[in-house]
Amino acid sequence: MTTLTYTGAADIEVHSYLAANDERALADDVLDGLTRPFKELPPKHFYDARGAQLFDEICDLPEYYPTRTERAILRERADEIVELTGAAEIVELGSGTAAKTRILLDAMQNAGTLRRYVPLDVTESMILETAAALVEEYPGLLVHGIVGDFERHLQHLPEPLGPRLIVFLGGTIGNFTPGSRRRFLRGLAKAMGPADHLLLGTDLVKDPAVLEAAYDDSRGVTAEFNRNVLHVVNRELRADFDVDAFDHVAFFDREREWIEMRLRATSRQHVRIEALGIDVVFEPREELRTEISAKFTRERLAGDLAAAGLELEHVFTDENDLFALSLSQPAG
Ligand code: SAH
Ligand code: AVI
């Protein structure tokens, strides 16, 4: 089902593929994830308006290096990326507030190629606010927003207006499990034309202490972001999680090379989820996994892209090898 949201602006179109009260298929994920022997929820449910705001705060934390590092790489390389790709439009997956995207939009505007911006995100308010801000900032820019799930709705990308730069920033690709990451990249490669490029942000493997600090900051913002998923379930599914009875846990799994975020029950918890008609019990210290955030080596990145049918052309990184932006194209 699709709905077209009227924004009042001629240069903005917003299409929604998420049903009104089943936003992000939360009910299915909660039923599936909380009735397993090892409880788990997918990270996309963090991002209601409050979660999006907390994520923005995380991006400014001194411990959370990915955002500022990726921004610095973009500043250094944006002109080169625009020249290499000749892009007329940006399609951005998990676009959020598009804060860093403006660096690329500026470069395209300066090169005279900029025509359209196509943000795709599960959070409708972010698509609407970003679209309204960008048409003001870039006169003549068309915005085609998609409120949807990048794992399910790539077929709804509009017909290209020219060579496309598909951007997936922030290291969000790391939030997939390895199997679904490969499936996602394969689907993305299929949706790309021969003139399109993928600009992918990936966080790199590094000192575990640096990684763990980034996901367990001293101000407790990440802890609040983590617990926010319980507020979302309480509100959307009429559940009664005692949110303060869960501790934030974040650790680097050295074997799998990913950060794991969990919520650990401080005592026995009995939770009623009214909308699903179920009761869920957490034993003392039982954990709910809420996110993985995979860290990459060049080999893992090249392997994943190759397996998806994408040819890695450039890897741009910072002087400390903290974060990488890679540019690739459909192979052959
Ligand atoms: N690209 C931005 C935001 C990253 S936060 C940056 O680099 O700073 C991750 C973003 O992806 C959020 O805006 C969230 O709402 C969105 N998101 C998470 N899972 C999603 C999914 N399955 N489909 C679409 N958007 C998703
Ligand atoms: C959006 N994503 C790439 C962030 C990450 O680093 O995995 C989400 C996040 N989780 C905790 N802090 C930030």
XYZ file of C-alpha atoms and ligand atoms in Angstrom:
371
model
C 0.000 0.000 0.000
C 1.234 3.492 -0.744
C 0.023 6.881 0.378
C 1.086 10.176 -1.102
C 1.561 12.829 1.564
C 0.569 16.347 0.532
C 3.288 18.736 1.647
C 2.075 21.930 -0.017
C 5.386 22.323 -1.896
C 5.516 21.715 -5.664
C 9.074 20.386 -5.584
C 8.439 17.790 -2.837
C 6.789 14.391 -3.210
C 6.624 12.008 -0.253
C 5.437 8.411 -0.658
C 4.789 6.201 2.334
C 4.935 2.412 2.179
C 4.441 1.818 5.895
C 0.887 1.150 7.050
C -0.331 3.840 9.456
C -0.615 1.864 12.698
C 1.756 -0.942 11.810
C 4.696 1.391 11.420
C 7.926 -0.556 10.910
C 6.124 -3.879 11.441
C 6.903 -3.544 15.137
C 4.247 -6.019 16.250
C 5.689 -8.873 14.150
C 9.235 -8.183 15.286
C 8.271 -7.997 18.966
C 6.252 -11.201 18.802
C 9.037 -12.990 16.990
C 11.929 -11.480 18.948
C 10.604 -11.648 22.505
C 9.335 -15.215 22.340
C 12.735 -16.660 21.339
C 15.029 -18.431 23.826
C 17.555 -15.603 23.298
C 15.521 -12.405 23.100
C 16.256 -9.930 20.339
C 14.760 -6.881 18.598
C 15.920 -5.311 15.320
C 17.525 -1.861 15.701
C 15.190 -0.043 13.308
C 12.697 0.364 16.174
C 14.976 2.769 18.054
C 14.078 5.585 15.732
C 10.833 7.234 16.791
C 11.073 11.038 17.128
C 12.799 10.726 20.539
C 15.157 7.993 19.315
C 16.109 10.099 16.309
C 16.855 13.021 18.632
C 18.968 10.807 20.907
C 20.853 9.498 17.877
C 21.627 13.103 16.914
C 23.000 13.669 20.431
C 25.142 10.525 20.125
C 26.640 11.928 16.914
C 27.978 14.924 18.879
C 29.474 12.916 21.756
C 33.260 13.062 22.135
C 33.424 9.241 22.322
C 31.359 8.687 19.166
C 34.017 9.243 16.483
C 32.141 7.798 13.401
C 30.045 10.864 12.568
C 32.785 13.485 12.737
C 35.257 11.214 10.974
C 32.888 10.433 8.116
C 32.055 14.149 7.862
C 35.754 15.010 7.558
C 36.279 12.394 4.833
C 33.262 13.732 2.944
C 34.581 17.298 3.186
C 37.884 16.206 1.753
C 36.490 13.975 -1.004
C 33.088 15.347 -2.030
C 34.310 17.146 -5.175
C 36.244 14.077 -6.272
C 33.217 11.818 -5.652
C 30.974 14.093 -7.705
C 33.526 14.182 -10.515
C 33.996 10.398 -10.472
C 30.249 9.690 -10.516
C 28.765 12.575 -12.533
C 25.736 12.119 -10.283
C 22.562 14.094 -10.983
C 20.760 12.728 -7.963
C 21.402 11.291 -4.539
C 19.372 8.371 -3.256
C 19.998 8.124 0.482
C 19.113 5.060 2.548
C 18.496 5.647 6.265
C 18.758 9.357 5.515
C 17.930 10.693 9.004
C 18.467 14.456 9.080
C 20.782 14.336 6.035
C 23.295 16.451 7.968
C 26.393 15.073 6.195
C 24.580 14.682 2.873
C 24.627 18.442 2.456
C 28.379 18.232 1.826
C 27.665 16.111 -1.264
C 24.684 18.230 -2.314
C 26.890 21.344 -2.121
C 29.524 19.687 -4.296
C 26.893 18.650 -6.862
C 25.401 22.123 -6.870
C 28.837 23.639 -7.445
C 29.436 21.197 -10.293
C 26.040 22.115 -11.770
C 24.761 18.507 -11.805
C 22.318 18.530 -8.881
C 18.697 17.724 -9.818
C 17.037 15.551 -7.201
C 17.381 14.106 -3.703
C 15.625 10.833 -2.825
C 15.726 10.129 0.940
C 14.404 6.805 2.270
C 13.846 6.358 6.000
C 11.412 4.577 8.351
C 10.775 7.787 10.280
C 8.217 9.917 8.470
C 8.851 13.093 10.468
C 12.497 13.055 9.404
C 11.624 12.682 5.724
C 9.124 15.548 5.867
C 11.369 17.907 7.852
C 14.455 17.155 5.777
C 12.552 17.591 2.497
C 11.168 20.965 3.597
C 14.589 22.193 4.745
C 16.430 21.061 1.615
C 14.142 22.674 -0.958
C 14.714 25.956 0.899
C 18.474 25.469 1.029
C 18.844 24.317 -2.598
C 16.526 26.320 -4.876
C 15.355 24.193 -7.807
C 16.079 20.882 -6.048
C 13.405 18.189 -6.393
C 12.849 15.929 -3.387
C 11.191 12.526 -3.721
C 10.909 11.177 -0.185
C 10.165 7.564 0.646
C 8.868 6.570 4.069
C 9.770 2.904 4.053
C 12.059 0.094 5.053
C 15.277 -0.192 3.070
C 15.110 -3.969 3.460
C 11.674 -4.159 1.842
C 11.002 -1.125 -0.312
C 13.902 -0.572 -2.713
C 11.605 -1.396 -5.644
C 9.827 1.899 -4.975
C 12.793 4.098 -5.891
C 11.677 6.483 -8.650
C 12.946 6.221 -12.246
C 16.393 7.881 -12.342
C 16.749 11.425 -13.679
C 20.400 10.753 -14.518
C 23.383 8.935 -12.970
C 22.578 8.194 -9.339
C 24.766 8.242 -6.274
C 23.229 5.806 -3.800
C 24.518 6.796 -0.367
C 24.341 4.707 2.775
C 26.201 6.605 5.460
C 27.002 6.436 9.141
C 27.980 2.762 9.182
C 24.314 1.709 9.217
C 25.253 -1.269 7.012
C 26.955 -2.596 10.164
C 23.570 -2.900 11.864
C 22.672 -5.870 9.633
C 23.655 -9.400 10.578
C 26.202 -10.770 8.064
C 23.633 -12.879 6.163
C 21.050 -10.134 5.830
C 23.821 -7.681 4.936
C 24.771 -9.766 1.924
C 21.106 -10.200 0.934
C 20.554 -6.458 1.259
C 23.630 -5.571 -0.818
C 22.596 -8.046 -3.532
C 19.142 -6.443 -3.693
C 20.693 -3.007 -3.815
C 23.065 -3.999 -6.640
C 20.068 -5.296 -8.611
C 18.256 -1.976 -8.147
C 21.277 -0.067 -9.545
C 21.788 0.822 -13.203
C 25.198 0.699 -14.941
C 25.737 4.452 -14.460
C 24.957 4.390 -10.734
C 27.482 4.325 -7.879
C 27.190 3.238 -4.263
C 28.859 5.387 -1.604
C 28.974 3.246 1.513
C 30.115 4.321 4.992
C 31.651 1.557 7.112
C 33.161 1.741 10.560
C 36.548 -0.024 10.784
C 37.924 -2.582 13.238
C 40.071 -0.861 15.870
C 41.122 -0.899 19.535
C 38.205 -2.462 21.466
C 38.500 0.202 24.192
C 37.822 2.945 21.638
C 34.886 0.993 20.229
C 33.352 0.199 23.593
C 33.598 3.821 24.763
C 31.760 4.910 21.599
C 28.811 2.684 22.569
C 28.867 3.334 26.307
C 29.446 7.053 26.646
C 30.079 8.770 29.949
C 26.928 10.936 29.725
C 24.663 7.908 29.283
C 23.092 9.106 26.027
C 23.651 5.750 24.306
C 22.093 4.000 27.302
C 19.007 6.190 26.934
C 18.927 5.545 23.179
C 19.102 1.804 23.872
C 16.285 1.885 26.445
C 14.175 4.009 24.101
C 13.163 0.874 22.235
C 11.257 -0.214 25.367
C 9.393 3.121 25.429
C 8.487 2.533 21.771
C 7.093 -0.932 22.566
C 5.198 0.425 25.599
C 3.573 3.178 23.565
C 2.900 1.398 20.263
C 1.908 -2.021 21.608
C 0.429 -1.030 24.994
C 3.136 -2.849 26.938
C 4.244 -2.197 30.519
C 8.047 -2.522 30.461
C 9.604 -0.945 33.553
C 12.249 0.778 31.454
C 14.466 1.685 34.416
C 14.721 -1.975 35.401
C 16.995 -2.620 32.401
C 20.721 -1.842 32.276
C 22.513 -0.775 29.123
C 25.193 -3.263 28.019
C 27.645 -2.697 25.149
C 30.659 -4.850 24.326
C 32.911 -5.656 21.386
C 32.670 -9.291 20.305
C 36.280 -9.852 19.258
C 35.560 -12.993 17.279
C 32.715 -11.627 15.212
C 34.195 -8.135 15.161
C 30.975 -6.385 16.041
C 29.644 -4.257 18.873
C 26.633 -5.706 20.575
C 24.134 -3.632 22.523
C 21.850 -5.368 24.958
C 19.386 -4.507 27.726
C 19.850 -6.553 30.892
C 17.000 -7.031 33.381
C 18.189 -5.994 36.848
C 15.584 -8.284 38.484
C 12.827 -10.664 37.393
C 10.497 -8.786 35.044
C 7.017 -9.712 33.999
C 5.886 -7.720 30.993
C 2.378 -7.605 29.541
C 2.163 -6.696 25.843
C -1.499 -5.901 25.517
C -1.649 -5.385 21.736
C -0.208 -8.860 21.181
C -2.084 -10.511 24.044
C 1.144 -11.990 25.415
C 3.151 -11.964 28.646
C 6.923 -12.075 28.557
C 9.176 -12.958 31.477
C 12.786 -11.831 31.908
C 14.802 -13.736 34.492
C 17.219 -11.670 36.633
C 20.174 -10.598 34.421
C 18.496 -11.961 31.303
C 19.436 -9.928 28.242
C 17.653 -8.635 25.180
C 19.900 -7.962 22.179
C 18.911 -4.660 20.573
C 21.688 -3.984 18.060
C 24.816 -5.277 16.468
C 27.178 -2.818 14.841
C 29.662 -4.671 12.665
C 33.128 -3.252 12.142
C 34.922 -3.808 8.862
C 38.324 -4.617 7.464
C 39.099 -3.829 3.845
C 38.887 -7.570 3.099
C 35.406 -7.906 4.620
C 34.214 -4.848 2.733
C 35.632 -6.018 -0.617
C 34.259 -9.544 -0.017
C 30.744 -8.358 0.785
C 30.646 -6.006 -2.199
C 32.014 -8.634 -4.601
C 29.488 -11.206 -3.344
C 26.735 -8.701 -4.144
C 28.006 -8.105 -7.696
C 29.556 -4.729 -6.919
C 33.026 -3.661 -7.946
C 34.966 -1.709 -5.343
C 36.611 1.277 -7.059
C 37.818 3.573 -4.283
C 38.203 3.470 -0.519
C 38.538 6.843 1.199
C 39.613 6.856 4.813
C 40.939 9.190 7.512
C 44.546 9.407 8.685
C 43.841 7.159 11.701
C 41.945 4.504 9.716
C 38.882 4.892 11.913
C 36.199 4.944 9.231
C 35.938 4.248 5.503
C 33.806 5.568 2.676
C 33.873 3.301 -0.346
C 32.718 3.907 -3.888
C 31.568 0.961 -5.969
C 29.643 0.193 -9.147
C 27.709 -2.772 -10.517
C 30.325 -5.202 -11.851
C 30.656 -5.838 -15.573
N 22.436 8.473 7.715
C 22.399 9.196 8.974
C 21.527 8.525 10.026
C 22.051 7.198 10.538
S 21.013 6.573 11.852
C 23.807 9.382 9.485
O 24.734 8.866 8.868
O 23.994 10.078 10.490
C 20.175 5.296 11.007
C 19.000 5.839 10.188
O 18.455 4.749 9.452
C 17.874 6.426 11.036
O 17.456 7.622 10.476
C 16.785 5.352 10.987
O 15.482 5.880 11.084
C 17.049 4.709 9.633
N 16.694 3.289 9.566
C 17.048 2.303 10.425
N 16.582 1.113 9.984
C 15.920 1.376 8.818
C 15.233 0.550 7.879
N 15.122 -0.758 8.051
N 14.705 1.152 6.772
C 14.808 2.498 6.589
N 15.457 3.317 7.455
C 16.001 2.761 8.547
C 23.047 4.032 12.952
N 24.123 3.178 13.392
C 25.183 3.099 12.389
C 24.670 3.502 14.733
C 25.862 2.570 15.064
O 26.890 3.095 15.441
O 25.743 1.350 14.871
C 23.604 3.382 15.795
C 24.151 3.551 17.180
N 23.998 2.709 18.153
C 24.595 3.151 19.223
N 25.180 4.299 18.941
C 24.896 4.579 17.659
